């Protein structure tokens, strides 16, 4: 029964606007966001025309009590390496980070301030993902170390047009740097999974 409800909610989310989605849109959105969101609509795909890399660095407290700032971890490259050559990559490996970034950019203004409650939810969701990834990469330097703050940035590059096209696009990377986010103690210690 739960699977049928889920499939129905996903269908209503991706289907063109209709009476049901207009009347029950809030309930559908609460079911879908942020874990199941799609970046396309049924019968109207919108292929990505940019390469977006999500990167993170952190202030970590090491075992001896000192604080240091890590270098930038390219989480998108790590995801790419995880699915490269994998015949059956998981949905999470392919989309978790990308969708979290899309969710954040859709709920923040150009000054990186959250717009409403969904903006705060997007920050929390992305922060938890990057902290878990930093933990997986052992950024804190072993047992007893902890991530105290994280800073996320994106590097966006336009996909060059095909050789036969007259279209001209800039392939110069554009960066979007978010402010430092403090990491709650339970997340820093790896308590949220």
Protein backbone atom coordinates (compact mmCIF):
# COMPACT_ATOMS: atom_id res chain seq x y z
CA UNK A 1 0.00 0.00 0.00
CA UNK A 2 2.85 2.37 0.89
CA UNK A 3 4.50 1.69 -2.47
CA UNK A 4 1.29 2.56 -4.30
CA UNK A 5 0.90 5.80 -2.33
CA UNK A 6 4.53 6.71 -3.09
CA UNK A 7 4.16 5.98 -6.81
CA UNK A 8 0.98 8.05 -6.90
CA UNK A 9 2.64 11.00 -5.16
CA UNK A 10 5.66 10.88 -7.49
CA UNK A 11 3.39 10.69 -10.52
CA UNK A 12 1.37 13.69 -9.36
CA UNK A 13 4.59 15.61 -8.68
CA UNK A 14 6.02 15.07 -12.18
CA UNK A 15 2.73 15.24 -14.09
CA UNK A 16 1.60 18.50 -15.70
CA UNK A 17 -0.49 20.77 -13.47
CA UNK A 18 -4.00 19.41 -12.99
CA UNK A 19 -6.96 19.68 -10.61
CA UNK A 20 -5.54 17.19 -8.09
CA UNK A 21 -2.11 18.86 -7.94
CA UNK A 22 -3.69 22.29 -7.61
CA UNK A 23 -5.91 21.16 -4.74
CA UNK A 24 -3.39 18.94 -2.92
CA UNK A 25 -0.07 20.49 -4.04
CA UNK A 26 1.12 21.20 -0.50
CA UNK A 27 0.64 17.58 0.62
CA UNK A 28 2.39 16.31 -2.53
CA UNK A 29 5.33 18.67 -2.00
CA UNK A 30 5.66 17.63 1.66
CA UNK A 31 5.88 14.00 0.53
CA UNK A 32 8.39 14.64 -2.26
CA UNK A 33 10.82 17.23 -0.86
CA UNK A 34 13.73 16.91 -0.36
CA UNK A 35 14.45 13.20 -0.81
CA UNK A 36 12.39 12.37 -3.91
CA UNK A 37 12.45 15.60 -5.92
CA UNK A 38 12.95 15.36 -9.70
CA UNK A 39 14.45 17.96 -12.01
CA UNK A 40 12.17 17.18 -14.94
CA UNK A 41 8.50 17.15 -15.71
CA UNK A 42 6.65 14.35 -17.42
CA UNK A 43 6.55 14.84 -21.21
CA UNK A 44 8.88 17.86 -21.03
CA UNK A 45 12.44 16.85 -20.16
CA UNK A 46 14.93 19.61 -19.52
CA UNK A 47 18.45 18.23 -19.98
CA UNK A 48 21.25 19.78 -17.98
CA UNK A 49 23.41 22.20 -19.95
CA UNK A 50 25.98 22.85 -17.24
CA UNK A 51 28.45 20.81 -15.28
CA UNK A 52 28.07 21.63 -11.61
CA UNK A 53 30.66 20.40 -9.14
CA UNK A 54 29.87 20.61 -5.43
CA UNK A 55 32.89 21.02 -3.19
CA UNK A 56 33.31 21.36 0.58
CA UNK A 57 35.97 22.28 3.08
CA UNK A 58 35.81 22.14 6.84
CA UNK A 59 37.21 23.48 10.06
CA UNK A 60 38.03 20.38 12.08
CA UNK A 61 39.06 19.95 15.69
CA UNK A 62 41.73 17.29 15.82
CA UNK A 63 42.39 14.76 18.58
CA UNK A 64 45.03 17.03 20.17
CA UNK A 65 42.52 19.92 20.37
CA UNK A 66 43.89 22.09 17.57
CA UNK A 67 41.70 23.42 14.79
CA UNK A 68 42.65 23.29 11.14
CA UNK A 69 40.95 24.05 7.84
CA UNK A 70 40.94 21.24 5.29
CA UNK A 71 41.46 21.68 1.59
CA UNK A 72 38.51 21.50 -0.80
CA UNK A 73 36.96 18.05 -1.23
CA UNK A 74 35.36 17.62 -4.66
CA UNK A 75 32.29 15.60 -3.69
CA UNK A 76 30.96 15.53 -7.26
CA UNK A 77 34.21 13.96 -8.48
CA UNK A 78 33.95 11.36 -5.71
CA UNK A 79 30.41 10.53 -6.86
CA UNK A 80 31.59 10.30 -10.46
CA UNK A 81 34.40 7.93 -9.49
CA UNK A 82 31.93 5.78 -7.52
CA UNK A 83 29.65 5.27 -10.54
CA UNK A 84 32.34 5.12 -13.25
CA UNK A 85 32.36 1.56 -14.55
CA UNK A 86 29.50 0.55 -12.25
CA UNK A 87 26.83 -1.16 -14.34
CA UNK A 88 24.12 -0.61 -11.74
CA UNK A 89 24.90 2.55 -9.75
CA UNK A 90 22.42 3.45 -7.06
CA UNK A 91 20.10 6.45 -7.25
CA UNK A 92 21.90 7.88 -4.22
CA UNK A 93 25.33 7.62 -5.86
CA UNK A 94 24.04 9.39 -8.94
CA UNK A 95 21.70 12.03 -7.55
CA UNK A 96 21.81 12.67 -3.79
CA UNK A 97 24.39 15.45 -3.83
CA UNK A 98 23.20 17.01 -7.10
CA UNK A 99 19.59 17.13 -5.96
CA UNK A 100 20.57 18.56 -2.57
CA UNK A 101 22.47 21.33 -4.37
CA UNK A 102 19.52 22.00 -6.70
CA UNK A 103 17.19 22.14 -3.68
CA UNK A 104 19.47 24.64 -1.97
CA UNK A 105 19.81 26.94 -4.99
CA UNK A 106 16.05 26.89 -5.54
CA UNK A 107 15.39 27.99 -1.96
CA UNK A 108 18.07 30.70 -1.57
CA UNK A 109 18.45 34.16 -3.04
CA UNK A 110 21.52 35.43 -4.92
CA UNK A 111 23.09 36.49 -1.60
CA UNK A 112 22.83 32.89 -0.32
CA UNK A 113 20.11 33.73 2.20
CA UNK A 114 17.35 31.14 2.72
CA UNK A 115 13.91 32.01 1.41
CA UNK A 116 11.39 30.71 3.93
CA UNK A 117 11.40 27.48 5.90
CA UNK A 118 12.32 25.32 2.90
CA UNK A 119 15.57 27.29 2.62
CA UNK A 120 16.52 26.34 6.17
CA UNK A 121 15.56 22.71 5.44
CA UNK A 122 17.73 22.77 2.29
CA UNK A 123 20.73 24.02 4.29
CA UNK A 124 20.27 21.32 6.93
CA UNK A 125 19.89 18.61 4.27
CA UNK A 126 23.01 19.66 2.34
CA UNK A 127 25.04 20.18 5.53
CA UNK A 128 24.22 16.66 6.75
CA UNK A 129 25.21 15.17 3.40
CA UNK A 130 28.57 16.96 3.29
CA UNK A 131 29.34 16.16 6.94
CA UNK A 132 28.67 12.47 6.30
CA UNK A 133 30.88 12.59 3.21
CA UNK A 134 33.66 14.31 5.19
CA UNK A 135 33.33 11.61 7.86
CA UNK A 136 33.61 8.94 5.16
CA UNK A 137 36.79 10.67 3.89
CA UNK A 138 38.11 10.89 7.49
CA UNK A 139 38.55 14.67 7.23
CA UNK A 140 38.72 15.02 11.03
CA UNK A 141 41.79 12.81 11.20
CA UNK A 142 40.55 9.79 13.05
CA UNK A 143 38.77 8.88 16.26
CA UNK A 144 38.28 11.88 18.55
CA UNK A 145 38.40 14.51 15.80
CA UNK A 146 35.28 16.41 14.82
CA UNK A 147 34.04 18.67 12.04
CA UNK A 148 33.09 22.03 13.59
CA UNK A 149 32.13 24.11 10.52
CA UNK A 150 31.68 23.46 6.82
CA UNK A 151 31.74 25.71 3.78
CA UNK A 152 30.24 24.58 0.48
CA UNK A 153 30.88 25.98 -2.97
CA UNK A 154 29.90 25.08 -6.49
CA UNK A 155 31.93 25.30 -9.67
CA UNK A 156 29.64 25.69 -12.68
CA UNK A 157 30.89 25.31 -16.25
CA UNK A 158 28.69 25.51 -19.34
CA UNK A 159 28.71 22.44 -21.56
CA UNK A 160 30.31 23.50 -24.85
CA UNK A 161 28.03 23.31 -27.88
CA UNK A 162 28.73 20.68 -30.56
CA UNK A 163 31.33 21.54 -33.19
CA UNK A 164 28.67 21.97 -35.89
CA UNK A 165 26.76 24.58 -33.85
CA UNK A 166 27.12 28.35 -34.27
CA UNK A 167 26.18 28.87 -30.61
CA UNK A 168 28.79 30.63 -28.48
CA UNK A 169 28.95 30.02 -24.72
CA UNK A 170 31.55 30.88 -22.14
CA UNK A 171 33.31 27.86 -20.65
CA UNK A 172 34.90 29.93 -17.87
CA UNK A 173 33.96 28.38 -14.52
CA UNK A 174 31.67 30.35 -12.20
CA UNK A 175 31.91 29.82 -8.45
CA UNK A 176 29.20 30.19 -5.83
CA UNK A 177 30.61 30.29 -2.31
CA UNK A 178 28.25 29.73 0.60
CA UNK A 179 28.93 31.06 4.12
CA UNK A 180 30.43 28.85 6.81
CA UNK A 181 27.83 26.72 8.58
CA UNK A 182 28.40 25.51 12.15
CA UNK A 183 27.94 21.78 12.58
CA UNK A 184 25.86 20.70 15.62
CA UNK A 185 27.75 18.44 18.05
CA UNK A 186 25.58 15.36 17.33
CA UNK A 187 26.31 15.64 13.60
CA UNK A 188 30.02 16.40 14.13
CA UNK A 189 30.41 13.19 16.11
CA UNK A 190 28.69 11.20 13.34
CA UNK A 191 25.45 10.75 15.30
CA UNK A 192 23.08 11.53 12.41
CA UNK A 193 23.04 8.89 9.69
